[in-house]
Coordinates of C-alpha atoms and ligand atoms in Angstrom, one line a residue:
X1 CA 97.8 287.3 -196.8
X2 CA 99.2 287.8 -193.6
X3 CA 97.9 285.5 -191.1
X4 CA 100.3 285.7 -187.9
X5 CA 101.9 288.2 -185.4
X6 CA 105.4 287.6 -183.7
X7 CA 106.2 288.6 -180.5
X8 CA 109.5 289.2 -179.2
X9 CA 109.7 288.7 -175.3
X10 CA 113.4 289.8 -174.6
X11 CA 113.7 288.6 -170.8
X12 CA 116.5 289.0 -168.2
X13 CA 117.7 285.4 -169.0
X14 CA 117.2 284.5 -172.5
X15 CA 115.2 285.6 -175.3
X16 CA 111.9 284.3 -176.9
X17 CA 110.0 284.6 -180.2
X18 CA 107.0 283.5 -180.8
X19 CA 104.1 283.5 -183.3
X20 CA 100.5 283.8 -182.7
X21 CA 97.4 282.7 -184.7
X22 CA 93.9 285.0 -184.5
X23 CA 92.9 283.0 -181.5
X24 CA 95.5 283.7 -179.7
X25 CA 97.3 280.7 -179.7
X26 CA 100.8 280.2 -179.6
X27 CA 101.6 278.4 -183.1
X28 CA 105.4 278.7 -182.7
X29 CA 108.5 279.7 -180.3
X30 CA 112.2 279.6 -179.9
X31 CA 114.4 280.5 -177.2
X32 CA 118.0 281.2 -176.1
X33 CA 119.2 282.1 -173.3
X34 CA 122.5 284.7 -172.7
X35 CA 125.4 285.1 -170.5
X36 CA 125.2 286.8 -167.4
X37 CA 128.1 289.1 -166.2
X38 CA 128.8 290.1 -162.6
X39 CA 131.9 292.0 -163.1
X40 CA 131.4 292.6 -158.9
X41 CA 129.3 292.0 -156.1
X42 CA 126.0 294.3 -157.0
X43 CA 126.7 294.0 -160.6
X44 CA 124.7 292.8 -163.1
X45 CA 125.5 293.4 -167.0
X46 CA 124.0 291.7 -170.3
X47 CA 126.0 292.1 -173.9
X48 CA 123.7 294.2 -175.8
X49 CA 125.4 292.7 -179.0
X50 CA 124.2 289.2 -177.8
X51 CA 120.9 290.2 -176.8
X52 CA 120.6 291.5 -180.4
X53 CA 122.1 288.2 -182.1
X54 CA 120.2 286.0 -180.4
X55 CA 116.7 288.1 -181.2
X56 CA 117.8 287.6 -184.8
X57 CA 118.3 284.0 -184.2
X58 CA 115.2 283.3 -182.4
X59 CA 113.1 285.2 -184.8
X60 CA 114.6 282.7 -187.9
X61 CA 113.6 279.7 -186.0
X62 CA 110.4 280.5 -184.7
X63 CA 109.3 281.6 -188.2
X64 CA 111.2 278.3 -189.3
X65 CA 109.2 275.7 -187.2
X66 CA 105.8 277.5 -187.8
X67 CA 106.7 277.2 -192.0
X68 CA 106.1 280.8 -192.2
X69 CA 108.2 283.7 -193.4
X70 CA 107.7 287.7 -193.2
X71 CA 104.8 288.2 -195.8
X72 CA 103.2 286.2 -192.9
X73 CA 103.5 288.3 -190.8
X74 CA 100.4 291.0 -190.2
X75 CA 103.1 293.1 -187.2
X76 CA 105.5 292.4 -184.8
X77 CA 105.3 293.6 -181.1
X78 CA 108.3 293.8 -178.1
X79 CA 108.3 293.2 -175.0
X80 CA 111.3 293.4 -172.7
X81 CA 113.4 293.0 -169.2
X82 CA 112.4 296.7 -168.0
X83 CA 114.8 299.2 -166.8
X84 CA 118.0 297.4 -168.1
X85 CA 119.8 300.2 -169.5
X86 CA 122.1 300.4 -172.6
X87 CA 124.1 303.6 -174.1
X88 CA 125.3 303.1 -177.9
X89 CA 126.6 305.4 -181.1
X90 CA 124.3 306.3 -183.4
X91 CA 127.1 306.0 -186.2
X92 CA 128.6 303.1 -185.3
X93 CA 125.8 300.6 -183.3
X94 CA 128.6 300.2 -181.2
X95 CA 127.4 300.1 -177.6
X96 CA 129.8 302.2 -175.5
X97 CA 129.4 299.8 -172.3
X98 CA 127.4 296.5 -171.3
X99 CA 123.7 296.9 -170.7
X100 CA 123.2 297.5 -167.3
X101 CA 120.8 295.3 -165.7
X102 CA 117.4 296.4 -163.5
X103 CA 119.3 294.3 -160.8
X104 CA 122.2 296.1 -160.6
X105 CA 122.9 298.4 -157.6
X106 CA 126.4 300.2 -158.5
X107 CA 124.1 303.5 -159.1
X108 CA 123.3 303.4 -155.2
X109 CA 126.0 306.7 -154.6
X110 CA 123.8 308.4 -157.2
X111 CA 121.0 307.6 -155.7
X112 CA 122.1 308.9 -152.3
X113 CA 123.4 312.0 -154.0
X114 CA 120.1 312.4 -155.2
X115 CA 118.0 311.7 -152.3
X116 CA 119.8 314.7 -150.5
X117 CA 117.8 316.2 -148.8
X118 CA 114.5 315.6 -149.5
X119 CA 114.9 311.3 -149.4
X120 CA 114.1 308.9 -151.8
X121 CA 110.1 310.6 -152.6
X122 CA 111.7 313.7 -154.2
X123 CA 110.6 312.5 -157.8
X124 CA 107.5 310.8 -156.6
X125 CA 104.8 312.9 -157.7
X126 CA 106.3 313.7 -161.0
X127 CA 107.1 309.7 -161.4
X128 CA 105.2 307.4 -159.5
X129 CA 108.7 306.0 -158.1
X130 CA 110.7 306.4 -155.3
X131 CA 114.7 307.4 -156.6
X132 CA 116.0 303.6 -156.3
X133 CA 118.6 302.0 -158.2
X134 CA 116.6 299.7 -159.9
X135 CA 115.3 302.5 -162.3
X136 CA 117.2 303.7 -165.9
X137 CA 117.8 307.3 -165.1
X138 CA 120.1 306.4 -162.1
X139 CA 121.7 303.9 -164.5
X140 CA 122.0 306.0 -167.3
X141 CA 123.3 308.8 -164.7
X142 CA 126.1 305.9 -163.9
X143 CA 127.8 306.0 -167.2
X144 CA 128.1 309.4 -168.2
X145 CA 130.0 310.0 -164.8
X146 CA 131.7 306.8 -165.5
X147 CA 132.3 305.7 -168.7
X148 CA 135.2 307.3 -170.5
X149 CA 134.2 310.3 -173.1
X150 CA 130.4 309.1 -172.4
X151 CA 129.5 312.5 -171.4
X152 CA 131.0 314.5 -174.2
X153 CA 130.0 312.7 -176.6
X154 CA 126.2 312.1 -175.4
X155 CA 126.2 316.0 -175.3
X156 CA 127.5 316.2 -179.2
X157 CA 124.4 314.1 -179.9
X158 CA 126.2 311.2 -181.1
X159 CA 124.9 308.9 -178.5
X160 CA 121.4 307.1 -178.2
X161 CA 120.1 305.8 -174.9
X162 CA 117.7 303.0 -174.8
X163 CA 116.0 300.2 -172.6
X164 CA 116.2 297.0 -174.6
X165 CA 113.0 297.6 -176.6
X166 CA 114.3 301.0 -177.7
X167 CA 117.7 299.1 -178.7
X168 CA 116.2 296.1 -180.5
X169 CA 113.5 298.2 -182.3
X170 CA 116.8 300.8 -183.3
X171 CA 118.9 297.6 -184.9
X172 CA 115.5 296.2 -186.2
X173 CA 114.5 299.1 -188.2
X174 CA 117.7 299.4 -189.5
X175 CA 120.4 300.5 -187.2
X176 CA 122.9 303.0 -188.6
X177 CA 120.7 303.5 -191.3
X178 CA 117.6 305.3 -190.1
X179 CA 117.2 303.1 -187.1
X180 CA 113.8 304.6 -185.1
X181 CA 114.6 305.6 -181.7
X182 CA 111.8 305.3 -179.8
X183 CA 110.6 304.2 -176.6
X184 CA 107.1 303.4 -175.3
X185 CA 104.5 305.1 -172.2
X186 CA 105.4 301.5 -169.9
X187 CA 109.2 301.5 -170.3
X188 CA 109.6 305.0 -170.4
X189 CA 107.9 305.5 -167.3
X190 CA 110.4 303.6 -165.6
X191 CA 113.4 305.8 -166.4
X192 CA 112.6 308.2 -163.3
X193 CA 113.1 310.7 -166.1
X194 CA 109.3 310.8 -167.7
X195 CA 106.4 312.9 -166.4
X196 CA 103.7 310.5 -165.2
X197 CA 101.0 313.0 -166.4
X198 CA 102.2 314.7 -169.9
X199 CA 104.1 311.3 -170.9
X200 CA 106.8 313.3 -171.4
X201 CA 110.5 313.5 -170.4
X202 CA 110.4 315.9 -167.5
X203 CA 113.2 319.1 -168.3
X204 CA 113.5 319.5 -164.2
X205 CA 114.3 315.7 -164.2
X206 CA 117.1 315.5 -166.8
X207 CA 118.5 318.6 -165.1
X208 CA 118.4 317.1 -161.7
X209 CA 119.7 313.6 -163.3
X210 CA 122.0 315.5 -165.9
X211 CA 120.7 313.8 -168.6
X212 CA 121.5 315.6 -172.2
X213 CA 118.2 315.7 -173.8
X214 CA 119.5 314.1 -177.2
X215 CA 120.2 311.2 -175.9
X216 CA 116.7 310.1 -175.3
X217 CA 114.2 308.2 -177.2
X218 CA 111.1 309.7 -178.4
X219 CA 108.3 308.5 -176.5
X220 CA 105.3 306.6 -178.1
X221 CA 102.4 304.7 -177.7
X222 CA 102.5 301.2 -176.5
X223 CA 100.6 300.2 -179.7
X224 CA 101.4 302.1 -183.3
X225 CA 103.4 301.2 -186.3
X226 CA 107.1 303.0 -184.8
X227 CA 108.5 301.5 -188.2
X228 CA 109.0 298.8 -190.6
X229 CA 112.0 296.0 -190.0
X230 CA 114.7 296.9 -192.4
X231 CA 115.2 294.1 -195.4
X232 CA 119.1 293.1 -193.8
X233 CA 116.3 291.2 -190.9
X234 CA 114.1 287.7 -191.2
X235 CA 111.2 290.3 -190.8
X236 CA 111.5 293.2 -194.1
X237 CA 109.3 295.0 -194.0
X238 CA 106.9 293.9 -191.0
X239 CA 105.6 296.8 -189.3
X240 CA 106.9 296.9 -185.7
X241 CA 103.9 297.9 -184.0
X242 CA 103.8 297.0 -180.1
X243 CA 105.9 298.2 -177.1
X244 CA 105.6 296.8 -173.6
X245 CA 107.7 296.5 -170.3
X246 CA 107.2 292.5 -169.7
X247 CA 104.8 293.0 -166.3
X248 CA 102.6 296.0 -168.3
X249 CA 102.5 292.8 -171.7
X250 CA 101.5 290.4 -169.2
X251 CA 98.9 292.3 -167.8
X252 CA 97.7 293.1 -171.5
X253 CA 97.9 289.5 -172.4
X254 CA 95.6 288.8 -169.4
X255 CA 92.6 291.5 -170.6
X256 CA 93.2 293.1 -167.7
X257 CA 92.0 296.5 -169.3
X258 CA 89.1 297.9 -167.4
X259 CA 89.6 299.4 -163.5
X260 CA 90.3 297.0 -160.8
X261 CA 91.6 294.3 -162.8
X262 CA 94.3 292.4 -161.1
X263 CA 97.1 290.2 -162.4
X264 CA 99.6 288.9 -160.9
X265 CA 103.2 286.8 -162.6
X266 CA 104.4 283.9 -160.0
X267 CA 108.4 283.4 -161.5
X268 CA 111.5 284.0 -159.8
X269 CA 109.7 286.9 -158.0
X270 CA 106.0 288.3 -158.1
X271 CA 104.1 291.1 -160.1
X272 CA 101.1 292.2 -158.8
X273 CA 99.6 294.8 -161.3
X274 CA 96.0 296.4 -160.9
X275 CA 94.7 298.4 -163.6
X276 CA 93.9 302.1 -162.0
X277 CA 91.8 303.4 -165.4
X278 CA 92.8 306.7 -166.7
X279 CA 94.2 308.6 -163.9
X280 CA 96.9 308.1 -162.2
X281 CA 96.6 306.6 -158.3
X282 CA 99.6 307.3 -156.0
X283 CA 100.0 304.9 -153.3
X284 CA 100.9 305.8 -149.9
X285 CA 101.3 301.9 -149.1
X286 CA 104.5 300.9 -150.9
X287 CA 103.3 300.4 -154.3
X288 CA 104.5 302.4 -157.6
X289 CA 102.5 304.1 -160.2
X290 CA 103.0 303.5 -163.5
X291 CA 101.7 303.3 -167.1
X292 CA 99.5 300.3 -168.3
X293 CA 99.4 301.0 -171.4
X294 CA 98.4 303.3 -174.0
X295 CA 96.9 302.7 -177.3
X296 CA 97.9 305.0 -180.2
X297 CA 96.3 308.3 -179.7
X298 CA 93.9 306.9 -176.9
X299 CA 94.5 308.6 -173.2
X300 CA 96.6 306.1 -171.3
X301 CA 95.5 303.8 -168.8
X302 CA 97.5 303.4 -165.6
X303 CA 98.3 300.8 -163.3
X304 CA 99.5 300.0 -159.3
X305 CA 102.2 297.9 -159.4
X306 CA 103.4 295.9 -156.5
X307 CA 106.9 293.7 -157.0
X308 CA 107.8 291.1 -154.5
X309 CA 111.6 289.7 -154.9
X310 CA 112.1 286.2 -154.0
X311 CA 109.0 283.7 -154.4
X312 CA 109.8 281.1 -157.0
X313 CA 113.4 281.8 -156.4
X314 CA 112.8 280.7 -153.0
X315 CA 112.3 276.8 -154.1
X316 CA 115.0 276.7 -156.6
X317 CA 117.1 277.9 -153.0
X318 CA 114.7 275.2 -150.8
X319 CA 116.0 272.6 -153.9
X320 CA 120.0 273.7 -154.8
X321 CA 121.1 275.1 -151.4
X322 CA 119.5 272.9 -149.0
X323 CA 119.0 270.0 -151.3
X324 CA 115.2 269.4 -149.6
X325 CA 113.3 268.8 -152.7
X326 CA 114.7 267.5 -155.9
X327 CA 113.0 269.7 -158.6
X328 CA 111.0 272.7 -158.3
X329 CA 107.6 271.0 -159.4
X330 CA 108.4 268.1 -156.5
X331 CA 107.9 270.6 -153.6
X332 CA 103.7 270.2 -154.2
X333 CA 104.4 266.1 -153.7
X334 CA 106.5 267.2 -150.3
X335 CA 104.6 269.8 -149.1
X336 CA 101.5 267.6 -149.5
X337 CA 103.1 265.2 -147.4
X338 CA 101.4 267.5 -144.1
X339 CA 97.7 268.9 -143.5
X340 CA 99.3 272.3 -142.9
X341 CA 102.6 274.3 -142.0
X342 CA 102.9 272.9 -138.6
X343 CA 103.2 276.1 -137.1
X344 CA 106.5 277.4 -139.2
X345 CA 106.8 280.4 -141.2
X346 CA 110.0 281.5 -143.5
X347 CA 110.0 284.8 -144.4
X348 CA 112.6 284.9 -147.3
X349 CA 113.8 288.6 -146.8
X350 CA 117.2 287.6 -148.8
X351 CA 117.7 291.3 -150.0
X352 CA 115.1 292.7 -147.6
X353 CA 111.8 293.0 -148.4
X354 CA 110.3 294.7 -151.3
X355 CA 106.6 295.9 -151.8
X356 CA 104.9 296.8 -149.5
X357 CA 107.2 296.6 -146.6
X358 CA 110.6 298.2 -148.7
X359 CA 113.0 297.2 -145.9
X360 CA 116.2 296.8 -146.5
X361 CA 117.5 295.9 -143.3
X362 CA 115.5 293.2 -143.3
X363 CA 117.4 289.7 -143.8
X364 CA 114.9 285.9 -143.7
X365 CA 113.8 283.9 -141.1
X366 CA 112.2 280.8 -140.6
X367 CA 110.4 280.7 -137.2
X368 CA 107.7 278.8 -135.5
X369 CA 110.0 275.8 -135.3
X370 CA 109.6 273.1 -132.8
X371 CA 110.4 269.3 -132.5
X372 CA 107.4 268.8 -134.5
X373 CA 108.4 270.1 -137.9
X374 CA 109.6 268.4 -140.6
X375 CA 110.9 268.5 -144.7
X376 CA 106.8 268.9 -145.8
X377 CA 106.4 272.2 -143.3
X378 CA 109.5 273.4 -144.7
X379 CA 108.0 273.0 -148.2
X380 CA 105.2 274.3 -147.0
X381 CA 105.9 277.4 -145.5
X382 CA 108.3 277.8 -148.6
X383 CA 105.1 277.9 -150.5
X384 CA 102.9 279.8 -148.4
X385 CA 105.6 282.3 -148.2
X386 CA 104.9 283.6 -151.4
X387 CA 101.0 283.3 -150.6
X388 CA 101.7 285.5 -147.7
X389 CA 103.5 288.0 -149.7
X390 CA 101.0 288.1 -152.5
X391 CA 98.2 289.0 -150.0
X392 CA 100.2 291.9 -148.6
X393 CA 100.5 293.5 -151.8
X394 CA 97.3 293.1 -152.5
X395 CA 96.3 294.3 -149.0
X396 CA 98.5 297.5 -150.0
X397 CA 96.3 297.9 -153.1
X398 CA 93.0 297.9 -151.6
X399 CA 94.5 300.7 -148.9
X400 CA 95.3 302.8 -152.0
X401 CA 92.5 302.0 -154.2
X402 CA 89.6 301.7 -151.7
X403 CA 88.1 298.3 -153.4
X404 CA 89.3 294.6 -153.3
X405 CA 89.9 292.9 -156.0
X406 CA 86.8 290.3 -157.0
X407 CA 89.1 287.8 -158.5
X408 CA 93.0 287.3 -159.7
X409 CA 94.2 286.3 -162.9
X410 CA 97.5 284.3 -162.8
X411 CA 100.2 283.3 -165.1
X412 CA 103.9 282.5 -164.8
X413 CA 106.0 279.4 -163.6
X414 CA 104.6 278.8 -160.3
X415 CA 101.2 278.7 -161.1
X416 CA 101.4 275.4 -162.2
X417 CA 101.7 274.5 -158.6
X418 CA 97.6 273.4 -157.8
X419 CA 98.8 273.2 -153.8
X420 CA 99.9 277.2 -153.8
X421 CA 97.0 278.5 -156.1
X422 CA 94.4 276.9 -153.5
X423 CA 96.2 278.2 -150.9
X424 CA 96.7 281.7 -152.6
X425 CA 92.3 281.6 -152.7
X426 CA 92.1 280.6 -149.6
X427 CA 94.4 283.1 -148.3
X428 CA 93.0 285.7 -150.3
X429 CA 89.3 284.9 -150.0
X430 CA 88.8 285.5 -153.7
X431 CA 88.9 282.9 -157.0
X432 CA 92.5 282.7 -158.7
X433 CA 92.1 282.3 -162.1
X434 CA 94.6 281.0 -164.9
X435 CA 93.8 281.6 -168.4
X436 CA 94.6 278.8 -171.2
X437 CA 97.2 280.3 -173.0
X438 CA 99.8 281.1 -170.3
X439 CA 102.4 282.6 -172.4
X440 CA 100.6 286.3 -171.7
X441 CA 103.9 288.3 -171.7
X442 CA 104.5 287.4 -175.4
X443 CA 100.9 287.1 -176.0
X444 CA 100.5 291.0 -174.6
X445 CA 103.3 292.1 -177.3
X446 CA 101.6 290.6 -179.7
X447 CA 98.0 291.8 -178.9
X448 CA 99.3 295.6 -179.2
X449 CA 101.2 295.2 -182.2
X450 CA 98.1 293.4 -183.6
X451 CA 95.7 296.0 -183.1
X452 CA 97.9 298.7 -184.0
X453 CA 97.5 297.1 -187.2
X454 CA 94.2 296.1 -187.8
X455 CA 94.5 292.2 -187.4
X456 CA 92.5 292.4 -184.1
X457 CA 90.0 295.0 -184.3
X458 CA 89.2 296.1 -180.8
X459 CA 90.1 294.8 -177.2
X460 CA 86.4 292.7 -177.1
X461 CA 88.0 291.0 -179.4
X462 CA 91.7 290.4 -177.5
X463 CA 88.9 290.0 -174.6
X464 CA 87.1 287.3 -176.2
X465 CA 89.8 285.4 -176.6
X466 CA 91.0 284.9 -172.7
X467 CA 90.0 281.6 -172.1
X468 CA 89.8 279.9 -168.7
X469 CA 91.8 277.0 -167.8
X470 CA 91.8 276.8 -164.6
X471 CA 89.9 278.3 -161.6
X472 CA 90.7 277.8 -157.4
X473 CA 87.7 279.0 -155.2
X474 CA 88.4 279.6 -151.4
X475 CA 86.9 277.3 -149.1
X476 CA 89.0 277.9 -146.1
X477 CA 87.2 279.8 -143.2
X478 CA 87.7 283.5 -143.1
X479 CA 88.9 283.3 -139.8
X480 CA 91.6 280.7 -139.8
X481 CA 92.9 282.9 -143.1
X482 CA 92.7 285.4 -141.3
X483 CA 94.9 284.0 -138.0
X484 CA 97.5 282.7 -140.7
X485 CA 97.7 285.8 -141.6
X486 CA 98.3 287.6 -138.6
X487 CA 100.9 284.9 -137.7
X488 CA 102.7 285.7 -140.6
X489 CA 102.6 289.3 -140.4
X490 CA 104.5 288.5 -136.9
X491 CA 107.2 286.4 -138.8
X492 CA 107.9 289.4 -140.7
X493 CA 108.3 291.6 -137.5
X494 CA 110.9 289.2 -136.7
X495 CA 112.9 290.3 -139.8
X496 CA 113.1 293.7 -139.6
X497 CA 116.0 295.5 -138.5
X498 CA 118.4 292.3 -138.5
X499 CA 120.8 294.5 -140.6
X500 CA 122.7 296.9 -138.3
X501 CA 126.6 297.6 -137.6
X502 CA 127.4 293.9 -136.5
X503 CA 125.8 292.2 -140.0
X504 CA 128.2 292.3 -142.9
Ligands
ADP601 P1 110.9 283.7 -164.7 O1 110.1 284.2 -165.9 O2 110.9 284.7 -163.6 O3 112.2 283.2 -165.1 P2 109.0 281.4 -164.6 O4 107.7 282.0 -164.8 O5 109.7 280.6 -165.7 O6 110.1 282.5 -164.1 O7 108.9 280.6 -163.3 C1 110.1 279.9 -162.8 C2 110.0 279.9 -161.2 O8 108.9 279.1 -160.8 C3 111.2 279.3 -160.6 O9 111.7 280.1 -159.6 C4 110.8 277.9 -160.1 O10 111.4 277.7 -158.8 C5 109.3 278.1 -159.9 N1 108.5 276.9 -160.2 C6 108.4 276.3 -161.4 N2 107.5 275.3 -161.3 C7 107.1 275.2 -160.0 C8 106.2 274.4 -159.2 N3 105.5 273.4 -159.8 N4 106.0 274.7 -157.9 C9 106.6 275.7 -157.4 N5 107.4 276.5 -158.0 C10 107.7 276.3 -159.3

């Protein structure tokens, strides 16, 4: 009897497994972290080897602490770091240079190259993306021009691209021997190399990229058996049977399924997506267009997606470069040291600011000061800043889509922070809502896998199992919201356009 389903949540700083019960509920998990290399300033590389070993390790222990072992096992889903880019030989498994991470910018000459002379919206209406470095094609671009022999031997056909769910499901389904490269809709339509609309790689876009066609994954569904783990794994013979980018699984692990539902991940930075139904909504306020997800021969379902860069990572900065607060948790005790933010703002543009603004010469600010402030309206604002951000995404979704979202469900590290998520209601003039299992990127992996297979029959079911934790209603008045927003909106102004000749 298989009872379980295991999720593999491969992240940009370690690696999870875990296994889920019918419910829902997490039952077990193991994690380990690898090394990051930053070979030079820009550069950001993983060891795909590593990645691969440690998914192997993870998998053992998870299925260790839960006392279960593959015939347990009803499917297994992915979900993965998007973007990160790896290049390996399909005879050896050898990969023929580190993974490249979404973070890294060394591809920005390509991009320029690129964006000549039609700028950075050439691709748009193909892909939903502006040409940035942050997507695979520009990476993948990167190592055939760079990597010794890369090019000839991707055009012999004896090299295999892959984001890291198209390279773990490869090695889990047996590598060298009849490994399955595929890819799914969500990663794949990330690459800058997939047609938004046929879910298909785009001919004019490997020619304009100079891409070799055989070096691409096939693309699938988000939720259909892509293969069975080979019997050298912990999982022989589980059907692999879920594929999604980690924001796309956490939006699936939130039920956010039907048009105009909204989630948004509070971590090191913030995802906003908003399910767009089955068409495809181009924004013309900053946000991208990609795939939700799609379930085995079912039309896909499409999503807004709005990415802000530094909001958790702006207390772990508040706690290890300024020393203000002594753990990330203790900035709700400090901030709640003050009634409000005294005035002060801090607009943490540290790589300029992403969705919806996308200004790179943009650098942070903290303003408003006066002899009145203090440590708990620097926590505060630190705080607010990422309320602030939130509602601008958000602000850039109801522009595109024409509707506000009625509520927003939240997951991710800073959400256990009660002081923000009121705040974030308040701000937003609509309930926040956190479900009760907050794992939802795993959970998301597992759901698709699971219902690929038959273990959960339908998505009332995955729906019937969100649960509600916890729920913050606004009760501040419209207009005060609505003069800390404007006064934020000023900080921001105050950003832009720092970068010029004189900044280095
Ligand atoms: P990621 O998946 O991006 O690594 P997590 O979801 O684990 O991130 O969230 C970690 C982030 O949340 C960190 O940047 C940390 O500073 C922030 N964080 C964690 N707990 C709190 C808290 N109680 N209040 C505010 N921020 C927090």
């Amino acid at each position: 009897m298989t009872t379980h389903v295991l999720a593999i949540d491969q992240g940009t700083t370690s690696t999870r497994a875990m296994i889920f019960s019918r419910d829902g509920s997490v039952v077990a998990s193991a994690q380990k972290e690898h090394r990051q290399f930053t070979p030079h300033p820009g550069w950001v590389e993983h060891d795909p080897l590593e990645i691969w070993d440690n998914t192997r390790a993870v998998i053992a222990e998870a299925l260790s602490a839960a006392s279960l072992t593959h015939r347990d096992i009803a499917a297994a889903g992915i979900t993965n770091q998007r973007e990160t880019t790896i290049i390996w030989s399909r005879v050896t498994g050898e990969p023929v240079y580190p993974a490249i991470v979404w973070q890294d910018t060394r591809s920005q000459d390509i991009v320029d190259r690129l964006a000549q002379p039609d700028g950075v919206d050439r691709f748009r209406s193909t892909t939903g993306l502006p040409l940035a470095t942050y997507f695979a094609g520009t990476k993948i671009a990167w190592i055939l021009e760079n990597v010794e022999s890369a090019r000839a031997r991707a055009e012999a056909g004896e090299l295999l691209f892959g984001t890291i769910d198209t390279w773990l499901l490869w090695n889990l389904t047996g590598g060298v021997d009849g490994g399955m490269h595929v890819t799914d809709v969500t990663n794949a339509s990330r690459t800058l190399l997939m047609d938004l609309e046929t879910l298909e790689w785009a001919p004019e876009l490997l020619a304009a990229f100079d891409v070799p066609r055989a070096l691409l994954p096939t693309i699938q569904s988000s939720s259909q058996v892509y293969g069975h783990a080979s019997p050298r794994t912990m999982l022989d013979g589980v059907p692999i049977a879920g594929i999604l980018g980690d924001q796309q699984a956490a939006t699936f692990g939130q039920a956010a399924f039907d048009v105009g539902d909204t989630k948004c991940t509070y971590g090191t930075g913030n995802f906003v997506l908003v399910t767009t139904g089955e068409r495809v909504v181009r924004s013309s306020h900053g946000l991208i267009s990609t795939v939700g997800y799609k379930l085995g021969d079912a039309p896909a379902v499409y999503a807004l997606e709005g990415s802000v860069a530094v909001t958790g990572s702006l207390v772990q900065w508040l706690r290890d470069n300024l020393g203000a607060i002594t753990s990330a948790p203790d900035i709700e005790r400090v901030a709640a040291t003050v009634a409000d933010n005294g005035g002060v703002y801090f607009v943490p543009a540290f790589s300029g600011l992403f969705a919806p603004y996308w200004r790179p010469d943009a650098r942070g600010a903290l303003v408003g000061l006066t002899h009145f402030a203090n440590r708990g309206h620097l926590a505060r604002a630190v705080l607010e800043a990422t309320a602030y951000q939130t509602a601008d995404v958000l602000e850039a979704v109801a522009a595109d889509v024409g509707t506000r979202p009625s509520g927003l469900r939240v997951d991710g590290g800073m959400t256990a922070n009660g002081l923000l998520m009121q705040f974030q209601a308040d701000l937003l003039g609509i309930d926040v809502v956190r479900p009760r299992v907050p794992e939802t990127t795993a959970l998301g992996a597992a759901y698709a896998a699971g219902l690929a297979v038959g273990y959960w029959g339908s998505l009332d079911e995955v729906r019937a199992n969100w649960r509600e934790a916890e729920r913050w209603s606004p009760t501040m008045r419209r207009d005060e919201a609505e003069r800390l927003l404007r006064n934020w909106r000023k900080a921001v102004d105050k950003t832009l356009g720092w970068v010029d000749e004189d900044v280095r």
